Short mmCIF file of C-alpha atoms in Angstrom, two decimals:
data_model
loop_
_atom_site.label_atom_id
_atom_site.label_comp_id
_atom_site.label_asym_id
_atom_site.label_seq_id
_atom_site.Cartn_x
_atom_site.Cartn_y
_atom_site.Cartn_z
CA MET A 1 0.07 0.01 -0.02
CA VAL A 2 2.74 2.47 0.93
CA LYS A 3 4.78 1.82 -2.17
CA ARG A 4 1.67 1.78 -4.48
CA LEU A 5 0.66 5.21 -3.05
CA GLN A 6 4.28 6.47 -3.44
CA LEU A 7 4.54 7.33 0.14
CA ASP A 8 7.90 5.65 0.65
CA ASN A 9 9.92 8.84 0.45
CA PRO A 10 11.92 10.86 2.98
CA GLY A 11 9.16 13.56 3.17
CA ALA A 12 6.50 11.35 4.63
CA GLU A 13 6.62 9.62 7.93
CA ILE A 14 4.46 6.49 7.99
CA ARG A 15 2.93 4.69 11.01
CA THR A 16 0.52 1.75 11.03
CA TRP A 17 -2.10 0.86 13.69
CA ARG A 18 -3.93 -2.46 13.49
CA ALA A 19 -7.43 -1.28 14.37
CA TRP A 20 -8.84 -4.87 14.50
CA LYS A 21 -6.36 -5.59 17.26
CA GLY A 22 -7.41 -2.65 19.27
CA GLU A 23 -4.54 -0.53 18.03
CA LEU A 24 -5.34 3.23 17.44
CA PRO A 25 -3.46 6.50 17.81
CA GLY A 26 -3.48 7.85 21.45
CA ASP A 27 -4.47 11.25 20.07
CA VAL A 28 -6.16 12.20 16.90
CA ARG A 29 -3.52 14.83 16.41
CA ASP A 30 -0.67 12.15 16.26
CA ALA A 31 -0.78 12.34 12.43
CA ASP A 32 -1.80 14.90 9.90
CA ALA A 33 -3.75 12.34 7.73
CA TYR A 34 -5.13 8.93 8.27
CA LEU A 35 -5.93 6.18 5.73
CA VAL A 36 -8.59 3.70 6.79
CA SER A 37 -7.88 0.69 4.49
CA GLY A 38 -9.84 -2.36 3.33
CA SER A 39 -10.93 -5.18 5.70
CA PRO A 40 -12.83 -8.45 5.56
CA ALA A 41 -15.07 -6.99 8.23
CA SER A 42 -18.18 -5.01 7.58
CA ALA A 43 -18.60 -1.50 8.82
CA PHE A 44 -22.00 -2.38 10.35
CA ASP A 45 -20.54 -5.35 12.38
CA ARG A 46 -21.17 -4.84 16.18
CA GLU A 47 -17.64 -5.56 17.25
CA HIS A 48 -15.75 -3.50 19.79
CA TRP A 49 -12.83 -2.53 17.55
CA ILE A 50 -15.16 -1.25 14.89
CA GLU A 51 -17.08 0.84 17.34
CA GLN A 52 -13.69 2.23 18.65
CA LEU A 53 -12.56 2.93 15.08
CA GLY A 54 -15.88 4.83 14.52
CA ARG A 55 -15.25 6.93 17.57
CA PHE A 56 -11.76 7.73 16.35
CA ILE A 57 -12.93 8.76 12.93
CA ARG A 58 -15.40 11.07 14.35
CA GLY A 59 -12.68 12.58 16.67
CA ALA A 60 -10.16 13.02 13.74
CA HIS A 61 -12.92 14.52 11.61
CA SER A 62 -13.77 17.02 14.36
CA ALA A 63 -9.99 17.80 14.76
CA HIS A 64 -9.76 18.55 10.93
CA ARG A 65 -7.36 15.64 10.09
CA ARG A 66 -7.33 14.51 6.59
CA LEU A 67 -9.11 11.15 6.13
CA LEU A 68 -8.78 8.84 3.25
CA GLY A 69 -10.99 5.67 3.16
CA ILE A 70 -10.45 2.71 0.75
CA CYS A 71 -13.27 0.07 0.36
CA PHE A 72 -14.06 -0.86 4.03
CA GLY A 73 -12.51 2.45 5.01
CA HIS A 74 -14.79 4.28 2.56
CA GLN A 75 -17.75 2.52 4.17
CA MET A 76 -16.46 3.06 7.64
CA ILE A 77 -16.06 6.73 7.37
CA HIS A 78 -19.59 7.15 6.08
CA GLN A 79 -21.10 4.86 8.66
CA ALA A 80 -19.10 6.67 11.56
CA LEU A 81 -20.15 10.13 10.38
CA GLY A 82 -23.93 9.21 10.08
CA GLY A 83 -24.35 7.47 6.71
CA ARG A 84 -25.59 3.98 6.19
CA VAL A 85 -23.76 0.88 4.78
CA GLU A 86 -25.77 -2.18 3.66
CA ARG A 87 -24.97 -5.59 2.02
CA THR A 88 -26.00 -5.90 -1.68
CA ALA A 89 -27.34 -8.99 -3.40
CA GLY A 90 -24.24 -9.52 -5.57
CA TRP A 91 -20.44 -8.84 -5.55
CA GLY A 92 -18.60 -6.02 -7.04
CA LEU A 93 -15.67 -8.10 -8.06
CA GLY A 94 -12.97 -7.20 -10.62
CA VAL A 95 -12.68 -4.21 -12.79
CA TYR A 96 -15.87 -2.15 -13.43
CA PRO A 97 -16.29 1.28 -14.84
CA VAL A 98 -17.36 4.26 -12.82
CA HIS A 99 -18.73 7.51 -14.15
CA LEU A 100 -17.22 10.67 -12.81
CA HIS A 101 -19.75 13.43 -12.14
CA GLN A 102 -16.96 16.17 -12.19
CA ARG A 103 -13.56 16.51 -13.70
CA ILE A 104 -10.83 15.61 -11.22
CA SER A 105 -7.19 16.55 -11.83
CA GLY A 106 -5.14 13.31 -12.70
CA LEU A 107 -8.06 11.16 -13.64
CA PRO A 108 -9.45 10.44 -17.11
CA ASP A 109 -12.16 12.97 -18.10
CA SER A 110 -13.14 11.38 -21.52
CA ARG A 111 -14.30 7.90 -20.31
CA PRO A 112 -15.19 6.20 -16.99
CA VAL A 113 -12.62 5.32 -14.42
CA ALA A 114 -11.95 1.59 -13.96
CA LEU A 115 -10.39 0.14 -10.79
CA TYR A 116 -10.33 -3.38 -9.25
CA ALA A 117 -13.09 -3.93 -6.67
CA MET A 118 -13.97 -6.57 -4.24
CA HIS A 119 -17.12 -5.92 -2.11
CA ARG A 120 -20.65 -6.79 -1.32
CA ASP A 121 -21.10 -3.93 1.11
CA GLN A 122 -21.60 -0.42 0.07
CA VAL A 123 -22.65 3.07 1.08
CA VAL A 124 -26.44 3.38 0.53
CA VAL A 125 -26.84 6.75 2.28
CA PRO A 126 -23.85 8.94 2.42
CA ALA A 127 -23.02 10.95 5.61
CA GLU A 128 -24.16 14.55 5.70
CA GLY A 129 -22.03 17.08 3.78
CA PHE A 130 -20.34 14.69 1.42
CA GLU A 131 -20.09 15.50 -2.34
CA LEU A 132 -20.63 12.70 -4.77
CA LEU A 133 -17.70 12.66 -7.21
CA GLY A 134 -18.41 9.43 -9.11
CA GLY A 135 -20.61 6.30 -9.07
CA SER A 136 -22.16 3.51 -11.24
CA LYS A 137 -25.47 1.93 -11.48
CA PHE A 138 -24.28 -0.97 -9.23
CA CYS A 139 -22.52 1.40 -6.81
CA PRO A 140 -23.90 4.91 -6.81
CA TYR A 141 -21.79 6.25 -3.93
CA TYR A 142 -18.35 5.14 -5.16
CA LEU A 143 -16.29 8.26 -4.80
CA THR A 144 -17.02 10.93 -2.35
CA ARG A 145 -15.46 14.03 -0.74
CA HIS A 146 -16.13 16.31 2.12
CA THR A 147 -14.47 19.66 1.60
CA ASP A 148 -10.77 19.05 1.08
CA ARG A 149 -10.18 16.91 4.24
CA VAL A 150 -11.94 13.67 3.58
CA LEU A 151 -11.91 11.43 0.45
CA THR A 152 -13.37 8.07 0.23
CA ILE A 153 -13.37 5.47 -2.59
CA GLN A 154 -15.03 2.06 -2.82
CA GLY A 155 -12.54 0.45 -5.23
CA HIS A 156 -9.06 -0.74 -4.66
CA PRO A 157 -6.58 1.48 -6.64
CA GLU A 158 -3.76 -0.08 -4.78
CA PHE A 159 -4.50 -3.64 -6.38
CA THR A 160 -2.54 -4.72 -9.31
CA GLY A 161 -3.62 -7.31 -11.81
CA ASP A 162 -1.15 -9.78 -10.59
CA PHE A 163 -2.23 -9.32 -6.91
CA PHE A 164 -5.79 -9.59 -7.88
CA HIS A 165 -5.17 -12.85 -9.95
CA GLN A 166 -3.33 -14.42 -6.98
CA PHE A 167 -6.18 -13.37 -4.64
CA LEU A 168 -8.80 -15.05 -6.73
CA THR A 169 -6.78 -18.09 -6.91
CA VAL A 170 -6.58 -18.33 -3.11
CA ALA A 171 -10.06 -17.14 -2.20
CA GLU A 172 -12.16 -18.40 -5.07
CA ALA A 173 -14.37 -20.53 -2.75
CA LYS A 174 -15.82 -17.25 -1.35
CA PHE A 175 -17.45 -16.25 -4.62
CA ASP A 176 -20.08 -17.73 -6.87
CA GLU A 177 -18.98 -19.04 -10.35
CA LYS A 178 -20.73 -16.31 -12.27
CA ALA A 179 -18.95 -13.56 -10.31
CA LEU A 180 -15.54 -15.25 -10.68
CA ALA A 181 -16.04 -15.80 -14.42
CA GLN A 182 -16.98 -12.14 -14.91
CA ALA A 183 -14.05 -10.86 -12.74
CA ARG A 184 -11.49 -13.06 -14.72
CA ARG A 185 -12.84 -11.69 -18.04
CA LYS A 186 -12.59 -8.11 -16.90
CA MET A 187 -9.01 -8.68 -15.83
CA ARG A 188 -8.14 -8.39 -19.54
CA ASP A 189 -9.37 -4.81 -19.36
CA SER A 190 -6.98 -2.03 -18.34
CA ASP A 191 -7.33 -0.25 -15.00
CA ASP A 192 -6.74 3.27 -13.61
CA GLY A 193 -5.10 2.21 -10.36
CA GLU A 194 -1.74 3.91 -11.00
CA VAL A 195 -3.18 7.43 -11.81
CA THR A 196 -5.71 7.10 -9.04
CA CYS A 197 -3.01 6.27 -6.57
CA GLN A 198 -1.19 9.35 -7.69
CA MET A 199 -4.30 11.40 -6.98
CA LEU A 200 -4.65 9.83 -3.50
CA ASN A 201 -0.96 10.45 -2.83
CA HIS A 202 -1.49 14.16 -3.49
CA PHE A 203 -4.57 14.16 -1.22
CA LEU A 204 -2.76 12.58 1.71
CA LEU A 205 0.23 15.03 1.30
CA GLY A 206 -2.20 17.97 1.25
CA MET A 207 -1.81 18.93 -2.40
CA ASN A 208 -5.67 19.06 -2.96
CA GLU A 209 -5.56 17.15 -6.39
CA THR A 210 -9.35 16.44 -5.96
CA ARG A 211 -10.39 20.01 -6.48
CA ARG A 212 -12.30 20.67 -9.69
CA LYS A 213 -10.50 21.46 -12.79
CA ALA A 214 -11.08 24.89 -14.18
#
């Protein structure tokens, strides 16, 4: 994740907390920005660590820290800030296209954006104050922003084709045959992970690349 988001440079100090093991920063001001990553858990699970993480997200948001949520993190931020997450009937698995509702610096503006995805849960009611940047018929609230301080995305821009192929090989028993077949077909399509990771890098470093183009 750190390498894919190009954060492995002398200008960025990276720390990791394993929230599912009860690890969280002692103070929301311990970092300028927080990335809430993917997880096999659901944002609506009634587990103690998820409740703790929700409280931390609310505190970090109130303290004006930058927050980036990817997949579970996207859902968790919305759930913690008053939105709603639910489980859908089918899987969002593999590369699928997402329409951008406004032009975003660094991302394609002449076609939909395509990223690897792996989710059944999704945001069905966004938290108050969030702006919808992109979505699809299957996943309407795919990419959202709250001012210049919170950015959330349902897809996995940090996934590469090789990683996703290996993941499907190991975890294929989790998915139905139709979803697997479709995901493997879509792996032949190109994805926009690299340019999206660059955009997320700029957001985490406070460069505000998600602002509208003129």
